[in-house]
Short mmCIF file of C-alpha atoms and ligand atoms in Angstrom, two decimals:
data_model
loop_
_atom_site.label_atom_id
_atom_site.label_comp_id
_atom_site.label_asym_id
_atom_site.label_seq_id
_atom_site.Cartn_x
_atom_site.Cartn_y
_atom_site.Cartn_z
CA UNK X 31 -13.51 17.95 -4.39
CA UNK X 32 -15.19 14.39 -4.73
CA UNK X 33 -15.60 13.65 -1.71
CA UNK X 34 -19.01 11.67 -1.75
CA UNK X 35 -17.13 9.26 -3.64
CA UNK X 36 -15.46 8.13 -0.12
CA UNK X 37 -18.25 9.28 2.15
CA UNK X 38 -19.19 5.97 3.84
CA UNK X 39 -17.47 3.71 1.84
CA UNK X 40 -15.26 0.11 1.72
CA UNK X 41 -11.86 1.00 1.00
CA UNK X 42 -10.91 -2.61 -0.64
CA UNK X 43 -8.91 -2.17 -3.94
CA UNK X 44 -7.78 1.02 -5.59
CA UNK X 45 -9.77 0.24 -8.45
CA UNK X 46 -12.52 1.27 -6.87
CA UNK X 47 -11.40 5.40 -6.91
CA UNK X 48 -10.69 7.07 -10.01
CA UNK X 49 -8.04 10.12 -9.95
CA UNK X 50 -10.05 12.48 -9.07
CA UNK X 51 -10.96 10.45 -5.74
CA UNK X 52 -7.41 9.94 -4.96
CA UNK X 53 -6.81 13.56 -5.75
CA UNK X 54 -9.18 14.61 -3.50
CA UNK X 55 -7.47 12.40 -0.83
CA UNK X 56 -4.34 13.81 -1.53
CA UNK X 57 -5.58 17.49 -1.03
CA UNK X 58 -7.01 16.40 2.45
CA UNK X 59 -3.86 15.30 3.45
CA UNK X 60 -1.98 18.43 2.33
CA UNK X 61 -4.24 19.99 4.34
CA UNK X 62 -3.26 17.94 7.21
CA UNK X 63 0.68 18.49 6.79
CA UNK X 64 0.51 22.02 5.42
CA UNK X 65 -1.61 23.28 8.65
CA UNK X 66 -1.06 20.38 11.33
CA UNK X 67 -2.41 22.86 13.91
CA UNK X 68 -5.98 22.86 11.89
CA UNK X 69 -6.51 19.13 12.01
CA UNK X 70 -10.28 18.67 12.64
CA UNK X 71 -11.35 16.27 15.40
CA UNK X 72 -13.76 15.02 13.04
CA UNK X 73 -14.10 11.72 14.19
CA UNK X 74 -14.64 12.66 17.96
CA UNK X 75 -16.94 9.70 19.30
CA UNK X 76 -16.16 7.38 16.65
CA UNK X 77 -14.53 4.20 17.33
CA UNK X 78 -12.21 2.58 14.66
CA UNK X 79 -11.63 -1.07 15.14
CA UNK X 80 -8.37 -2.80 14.14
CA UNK X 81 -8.16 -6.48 12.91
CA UNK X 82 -5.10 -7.81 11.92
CA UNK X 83 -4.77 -11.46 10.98
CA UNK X 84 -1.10 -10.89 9.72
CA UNK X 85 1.78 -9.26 11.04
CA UNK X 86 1.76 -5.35 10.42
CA UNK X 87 3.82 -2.27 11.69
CA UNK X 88 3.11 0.09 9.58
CA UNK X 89 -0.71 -0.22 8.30
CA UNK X 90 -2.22 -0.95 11.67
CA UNK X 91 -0.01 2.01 14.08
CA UNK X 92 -0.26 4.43 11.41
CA UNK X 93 -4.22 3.95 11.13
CA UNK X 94 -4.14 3.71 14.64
CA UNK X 95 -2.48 6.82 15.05
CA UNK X 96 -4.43 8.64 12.17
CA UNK X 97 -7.95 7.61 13.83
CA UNK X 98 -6.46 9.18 17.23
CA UNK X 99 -4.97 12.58 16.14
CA UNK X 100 -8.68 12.93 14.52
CA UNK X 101 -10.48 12.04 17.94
CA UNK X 102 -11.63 8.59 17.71
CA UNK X 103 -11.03 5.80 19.93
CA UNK X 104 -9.37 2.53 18.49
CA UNK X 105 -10.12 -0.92 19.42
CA UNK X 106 -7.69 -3.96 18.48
CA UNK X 107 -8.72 -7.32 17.61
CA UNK X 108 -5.71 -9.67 18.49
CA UNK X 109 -6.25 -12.37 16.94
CA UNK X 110 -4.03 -14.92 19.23
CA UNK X 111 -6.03 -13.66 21.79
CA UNK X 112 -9.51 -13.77 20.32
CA UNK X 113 -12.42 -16.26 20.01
CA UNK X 114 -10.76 -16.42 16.32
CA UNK X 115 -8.11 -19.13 18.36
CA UNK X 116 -11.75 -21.32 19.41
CA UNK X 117 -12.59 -21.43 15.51
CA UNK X 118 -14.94 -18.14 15.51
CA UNK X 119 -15.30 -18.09 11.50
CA UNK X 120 -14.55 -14.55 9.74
CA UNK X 121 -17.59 -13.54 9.27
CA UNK X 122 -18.66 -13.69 12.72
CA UNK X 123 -15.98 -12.05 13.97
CA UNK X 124 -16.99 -9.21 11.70
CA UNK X 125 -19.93 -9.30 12.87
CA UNK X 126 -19.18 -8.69 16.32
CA UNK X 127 -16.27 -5.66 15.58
CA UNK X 128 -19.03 -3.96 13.06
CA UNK X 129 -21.47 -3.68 16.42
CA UNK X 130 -18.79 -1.92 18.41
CA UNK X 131 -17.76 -0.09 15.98
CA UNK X 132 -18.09 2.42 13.02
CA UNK X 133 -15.44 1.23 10.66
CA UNK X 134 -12.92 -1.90 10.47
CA UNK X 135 -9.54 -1.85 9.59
CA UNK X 136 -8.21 -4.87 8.52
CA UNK X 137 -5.87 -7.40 6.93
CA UNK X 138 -5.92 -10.83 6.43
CA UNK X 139 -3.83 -13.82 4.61
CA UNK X 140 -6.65 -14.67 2.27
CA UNK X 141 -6.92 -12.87 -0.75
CA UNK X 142 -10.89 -11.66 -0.96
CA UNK X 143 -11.40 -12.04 2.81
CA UNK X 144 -11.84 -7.86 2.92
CA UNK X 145 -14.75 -8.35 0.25
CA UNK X 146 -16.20 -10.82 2.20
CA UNK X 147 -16.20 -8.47 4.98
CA UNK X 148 -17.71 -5.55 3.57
CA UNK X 149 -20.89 -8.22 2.35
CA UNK X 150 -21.28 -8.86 6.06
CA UNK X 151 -20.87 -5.76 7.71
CA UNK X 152 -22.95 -2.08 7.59
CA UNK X 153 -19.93 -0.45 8.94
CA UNK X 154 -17.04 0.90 6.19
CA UNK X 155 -14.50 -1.96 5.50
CA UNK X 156 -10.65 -0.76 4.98
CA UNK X 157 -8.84 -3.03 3.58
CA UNK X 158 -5.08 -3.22 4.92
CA UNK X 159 -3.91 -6.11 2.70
CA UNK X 160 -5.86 -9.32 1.77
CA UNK X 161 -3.00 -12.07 0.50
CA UNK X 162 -1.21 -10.78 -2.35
CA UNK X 163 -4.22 -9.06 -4.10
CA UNK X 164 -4.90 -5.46 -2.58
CA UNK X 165 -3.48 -3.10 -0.20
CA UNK X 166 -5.12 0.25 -1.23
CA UNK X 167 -3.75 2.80 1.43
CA UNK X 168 -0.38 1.79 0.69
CA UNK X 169 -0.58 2.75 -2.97
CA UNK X 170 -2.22 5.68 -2.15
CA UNK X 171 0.26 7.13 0.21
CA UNK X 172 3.39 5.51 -2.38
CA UNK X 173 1.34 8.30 -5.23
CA UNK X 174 1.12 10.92 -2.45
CA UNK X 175 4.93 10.52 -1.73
CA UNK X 176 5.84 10.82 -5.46
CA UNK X 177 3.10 13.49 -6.09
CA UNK X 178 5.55 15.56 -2.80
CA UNK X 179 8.80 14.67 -3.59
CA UNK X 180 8.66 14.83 -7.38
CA UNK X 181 6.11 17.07 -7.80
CA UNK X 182 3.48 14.85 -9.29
CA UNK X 183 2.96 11.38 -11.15
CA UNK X 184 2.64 12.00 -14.52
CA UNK X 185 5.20 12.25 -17.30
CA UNK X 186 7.81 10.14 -15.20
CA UNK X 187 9.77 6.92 -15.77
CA UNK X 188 8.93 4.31 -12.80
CA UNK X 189 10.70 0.83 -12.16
CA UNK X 190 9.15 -1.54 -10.19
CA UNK X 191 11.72 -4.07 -8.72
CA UNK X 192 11.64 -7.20 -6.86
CA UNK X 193 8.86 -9.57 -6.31
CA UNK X 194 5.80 -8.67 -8.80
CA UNK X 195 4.51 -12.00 -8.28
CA UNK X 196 3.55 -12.01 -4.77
CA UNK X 197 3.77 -8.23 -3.73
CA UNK X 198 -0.07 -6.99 -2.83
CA UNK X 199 1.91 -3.68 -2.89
CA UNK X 200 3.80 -3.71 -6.13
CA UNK X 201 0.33 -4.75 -7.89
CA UNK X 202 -2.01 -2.11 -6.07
CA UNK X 203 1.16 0.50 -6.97
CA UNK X 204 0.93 -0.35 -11.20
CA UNK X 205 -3.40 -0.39 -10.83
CA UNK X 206 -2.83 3.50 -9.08
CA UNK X 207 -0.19 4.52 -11.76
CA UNK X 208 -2.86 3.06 -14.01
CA UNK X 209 -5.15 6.23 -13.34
CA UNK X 210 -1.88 8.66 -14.11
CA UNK X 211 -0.23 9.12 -16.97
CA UNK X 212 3.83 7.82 -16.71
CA UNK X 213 6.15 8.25 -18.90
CA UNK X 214 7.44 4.71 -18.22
CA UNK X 215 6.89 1.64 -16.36
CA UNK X 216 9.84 -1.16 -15.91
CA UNK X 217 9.31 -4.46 -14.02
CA UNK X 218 12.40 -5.83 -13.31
CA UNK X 219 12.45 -9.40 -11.40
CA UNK X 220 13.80 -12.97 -11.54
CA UNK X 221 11.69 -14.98 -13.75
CA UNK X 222 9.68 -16.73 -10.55
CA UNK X 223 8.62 -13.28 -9.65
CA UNK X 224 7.24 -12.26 -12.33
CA UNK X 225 3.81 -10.36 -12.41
CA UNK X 226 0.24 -13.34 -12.05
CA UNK X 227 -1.79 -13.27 -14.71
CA UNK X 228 -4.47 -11.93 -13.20
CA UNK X 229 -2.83 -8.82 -12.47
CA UNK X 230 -1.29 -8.13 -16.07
CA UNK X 231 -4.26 -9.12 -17.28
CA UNK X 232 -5.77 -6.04 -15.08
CA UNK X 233 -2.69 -4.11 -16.14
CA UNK X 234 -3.26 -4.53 -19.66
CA UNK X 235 -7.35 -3.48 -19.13
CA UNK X 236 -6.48 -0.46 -17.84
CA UNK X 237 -4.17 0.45 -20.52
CA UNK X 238 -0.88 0.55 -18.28
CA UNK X 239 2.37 -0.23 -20.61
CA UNK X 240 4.62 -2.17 -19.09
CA UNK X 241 7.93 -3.65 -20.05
CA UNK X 242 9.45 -6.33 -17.76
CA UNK X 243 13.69 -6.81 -18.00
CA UNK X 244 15.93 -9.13 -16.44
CA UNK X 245 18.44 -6.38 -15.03
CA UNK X 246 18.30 -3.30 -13.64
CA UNK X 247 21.40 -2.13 -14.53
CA UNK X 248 20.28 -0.71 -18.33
CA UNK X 249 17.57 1.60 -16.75
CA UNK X 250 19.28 2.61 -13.71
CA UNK X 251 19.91 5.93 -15.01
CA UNK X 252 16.59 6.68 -16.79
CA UNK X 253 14.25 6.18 -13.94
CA UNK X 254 12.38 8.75 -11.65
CA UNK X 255 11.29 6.46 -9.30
CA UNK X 256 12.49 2.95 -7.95
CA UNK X 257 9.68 1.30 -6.42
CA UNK X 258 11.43 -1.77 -4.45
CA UNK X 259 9.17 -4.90 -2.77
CA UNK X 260 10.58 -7.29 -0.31
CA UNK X 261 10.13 -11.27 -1.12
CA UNK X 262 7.01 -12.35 0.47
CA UNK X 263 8.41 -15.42 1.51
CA UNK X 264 5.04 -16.53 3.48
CA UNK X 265 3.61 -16.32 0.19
CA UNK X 266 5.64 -19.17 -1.25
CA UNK X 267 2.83 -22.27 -2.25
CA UNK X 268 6.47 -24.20 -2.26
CA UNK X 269 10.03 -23.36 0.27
CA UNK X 270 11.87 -24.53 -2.47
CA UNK X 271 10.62 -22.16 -4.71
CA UNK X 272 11.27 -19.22 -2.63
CA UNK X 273 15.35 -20.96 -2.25
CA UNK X 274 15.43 -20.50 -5.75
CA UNK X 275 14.55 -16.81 -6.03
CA UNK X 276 16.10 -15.64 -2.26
CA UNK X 277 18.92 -13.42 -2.56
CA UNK X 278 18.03 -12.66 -5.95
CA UNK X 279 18.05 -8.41 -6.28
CA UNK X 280 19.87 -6.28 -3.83
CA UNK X 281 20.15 -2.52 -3.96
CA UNK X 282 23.11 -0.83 -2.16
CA UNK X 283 25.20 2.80 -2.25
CA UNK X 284 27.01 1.39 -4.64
CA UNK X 285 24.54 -0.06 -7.17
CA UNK X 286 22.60 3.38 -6.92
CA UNK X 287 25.31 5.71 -7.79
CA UNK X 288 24.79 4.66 -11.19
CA UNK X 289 21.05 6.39 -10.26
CA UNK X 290 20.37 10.08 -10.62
CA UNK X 291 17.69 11.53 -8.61
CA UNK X 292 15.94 8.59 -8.48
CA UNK X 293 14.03 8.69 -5.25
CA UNK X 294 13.58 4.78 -3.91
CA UNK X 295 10.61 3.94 -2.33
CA UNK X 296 10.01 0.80 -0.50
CA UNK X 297 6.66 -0.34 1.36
CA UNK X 298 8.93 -1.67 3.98
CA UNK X 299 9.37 -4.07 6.37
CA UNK X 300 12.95 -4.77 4.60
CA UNK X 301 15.05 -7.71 4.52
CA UNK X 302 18.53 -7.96 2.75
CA UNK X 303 17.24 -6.12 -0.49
CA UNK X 304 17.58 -2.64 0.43
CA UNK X 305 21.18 -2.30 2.30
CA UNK X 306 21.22 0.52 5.17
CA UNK X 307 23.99 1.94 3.52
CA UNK X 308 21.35 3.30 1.08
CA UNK X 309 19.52 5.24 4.26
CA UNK X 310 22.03 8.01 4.19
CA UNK X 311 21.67 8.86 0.55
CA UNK X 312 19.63 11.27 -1.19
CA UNK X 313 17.80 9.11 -2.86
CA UNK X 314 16.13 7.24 0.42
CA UNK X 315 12.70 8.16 0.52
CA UNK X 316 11.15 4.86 2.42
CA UNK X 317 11.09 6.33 5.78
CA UNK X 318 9.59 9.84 4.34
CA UNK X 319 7.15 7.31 2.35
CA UNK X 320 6.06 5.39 5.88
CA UNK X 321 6.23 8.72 7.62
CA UNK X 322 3.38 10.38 4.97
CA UNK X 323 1.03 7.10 5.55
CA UNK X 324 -0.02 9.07 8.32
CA UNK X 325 -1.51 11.98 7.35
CA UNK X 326 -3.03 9.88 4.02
CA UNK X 327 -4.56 7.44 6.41
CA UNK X 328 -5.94 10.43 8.37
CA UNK X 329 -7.67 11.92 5.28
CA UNK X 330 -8.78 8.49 4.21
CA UNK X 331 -10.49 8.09 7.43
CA UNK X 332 -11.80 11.69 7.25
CA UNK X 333 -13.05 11.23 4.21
CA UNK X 334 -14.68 8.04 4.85
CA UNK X 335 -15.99 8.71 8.22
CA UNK X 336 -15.96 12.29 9.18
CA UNK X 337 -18.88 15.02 8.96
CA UNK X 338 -20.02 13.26 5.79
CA UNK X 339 -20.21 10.20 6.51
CA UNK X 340 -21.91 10.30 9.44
N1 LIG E 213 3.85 -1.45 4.19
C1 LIG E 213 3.20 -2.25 5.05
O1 LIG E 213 2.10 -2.76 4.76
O2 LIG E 213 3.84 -2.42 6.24
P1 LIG E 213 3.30 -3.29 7.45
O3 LIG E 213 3.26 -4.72 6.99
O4 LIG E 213 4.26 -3.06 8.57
O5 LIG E 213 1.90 -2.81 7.77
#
């Protein structure tokens, strides 16, 4: 176990851990669901602050909730009701949630404004999505929910659908499968949503082969794994250019019995790209996949913030 590789650290990319980190995450959190009755309270007196500068469901209850089960108390920054609405600049606010607290949680439109937060602040620095650059504990728990429901990430054949361009989630996803060994990887998009070149650039330095296709429809039945993204419309520079790509990929029960035992996995919230016919079938795996961000986010905090880290 690794684990003074997370001991009182920023959480910020995925980069930043190498696969024996993220292994060692994942074997705190089978802990965690194996023998729910021997969470520790490990974090008993510590407070975890929230700060959310973009809508979340997901990243900020289920940190919430992981910070609680382990014995902490959570404060939340709202940002329509902060000083942040009287022009209170980032880094101040930071400054003010790292001296009531011992670690931050937070997301924010601006790509690099996590980084900027761990240079101001002595307290750890998780990063729950900054623009369309990182969102590490999503990618973490999306390998942990392969790694359980497939049995591990290695040796399979992945497809990563939708918006590549935008997606903070699809591009943290390919720089984790980066650090395992697939058998595959497939980008399938529209043309407008294809991968920045920053991030293929990344891609290609870490020695992740991709090959990006117009159509699903060919690979269907040779994938594992369908790893879906919603369009970030509120990433759009231009509405016109989003009008162009809306409505472009849909997966329904019908389009996936062409699939195998593909499991689909989808950081959710959904629009009109994954029907709710598909929630029935076998293959569904999103809710499983939001369910298990629990008990990764509990071992990230653990990890980060319990006995050693203290
Ligand atoms: N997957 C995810 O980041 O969901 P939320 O936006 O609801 O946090």
């Amino acid at each position: 176990m690794r684990e003074d590789a997370w001991s009182g650290k920023d959480v910020l990319s995925i980069l930043d851990f190498s696969r024996a980190d993220l292994e060692t995450l994942f074997e705190t959190a089978d802990g965690f669901v194996n023998r729910p009755g021997s969470v520790p309270k490990s974090l008993t007196d510590r407070i975890v602050a929230t700060a959310f500068f973009e809508p979340s469901t997901r990243t900020r209850l289920s940190f919430s909730t992981a910070a609680l089960k382990m014995g902490a108390k959570v404060i939340d920054l709202s940002p329509d009701v902060s000083s942040v609405l009287k022009g209170e600049s980032l880094s101040d606010t930071i400054r003010m949630l790292e001296s009531y607290s011992d670690l931050i949680v937070m997301r924010h439109p601006s790509e690099g404004a996590a980084l900027l937060a761990s240079e101001v602040s002595d307290v750890p620095i998780v990063n729950g999505g900054d623009g369309s650059q990182h969102h590490p504990s999503q990618a973490m728990l999306d390998l942990y929910t392969i790694r359980k429901l497939k049995g591990g990430v290695d040796g399979l054949r992945y497809v990563v659908l939708g918006d590549t361009r935008y997606a903070r989630t699809a591009a943290s996803f390919l720089y984790g499968l980066a650090k395992y060994d697939p058998k595959s990887v497939y980008l399938v998009s529209p043309e407008g949503l294809r991968l920045r070149n920053e991030v293929r650039n990344m891609v290609d330095k870490l020695g992740l082969k991709i090959e990006e296709l117009d159509d699903l429809e060919p690979i269907l039945d040779k994938v594992d794994v369908i790893y879906m993204t919603r369009i970030q419309k509120e990433r759009f520079p231009d509405p016109n250019e989003y009008e162009k790509v809306k409505g472009s990929y849909r997966i329904n029960k019908m389009v996936l019995s062409k699939a195998k035992d593909a499991i689909v996995l989808h950081p959710l919230p959904r629009t009109n790209e994954l029907s709710y016919d598909v929630d029935d079938l076998p293959n569904a795996a999103y809710m499983e996949q939001a369910r298990l961000g629990v008990p990764v986010r509990m071992a990230l905090l653990h990890l980060v913030l319990g006995e050693r880290g203290r």
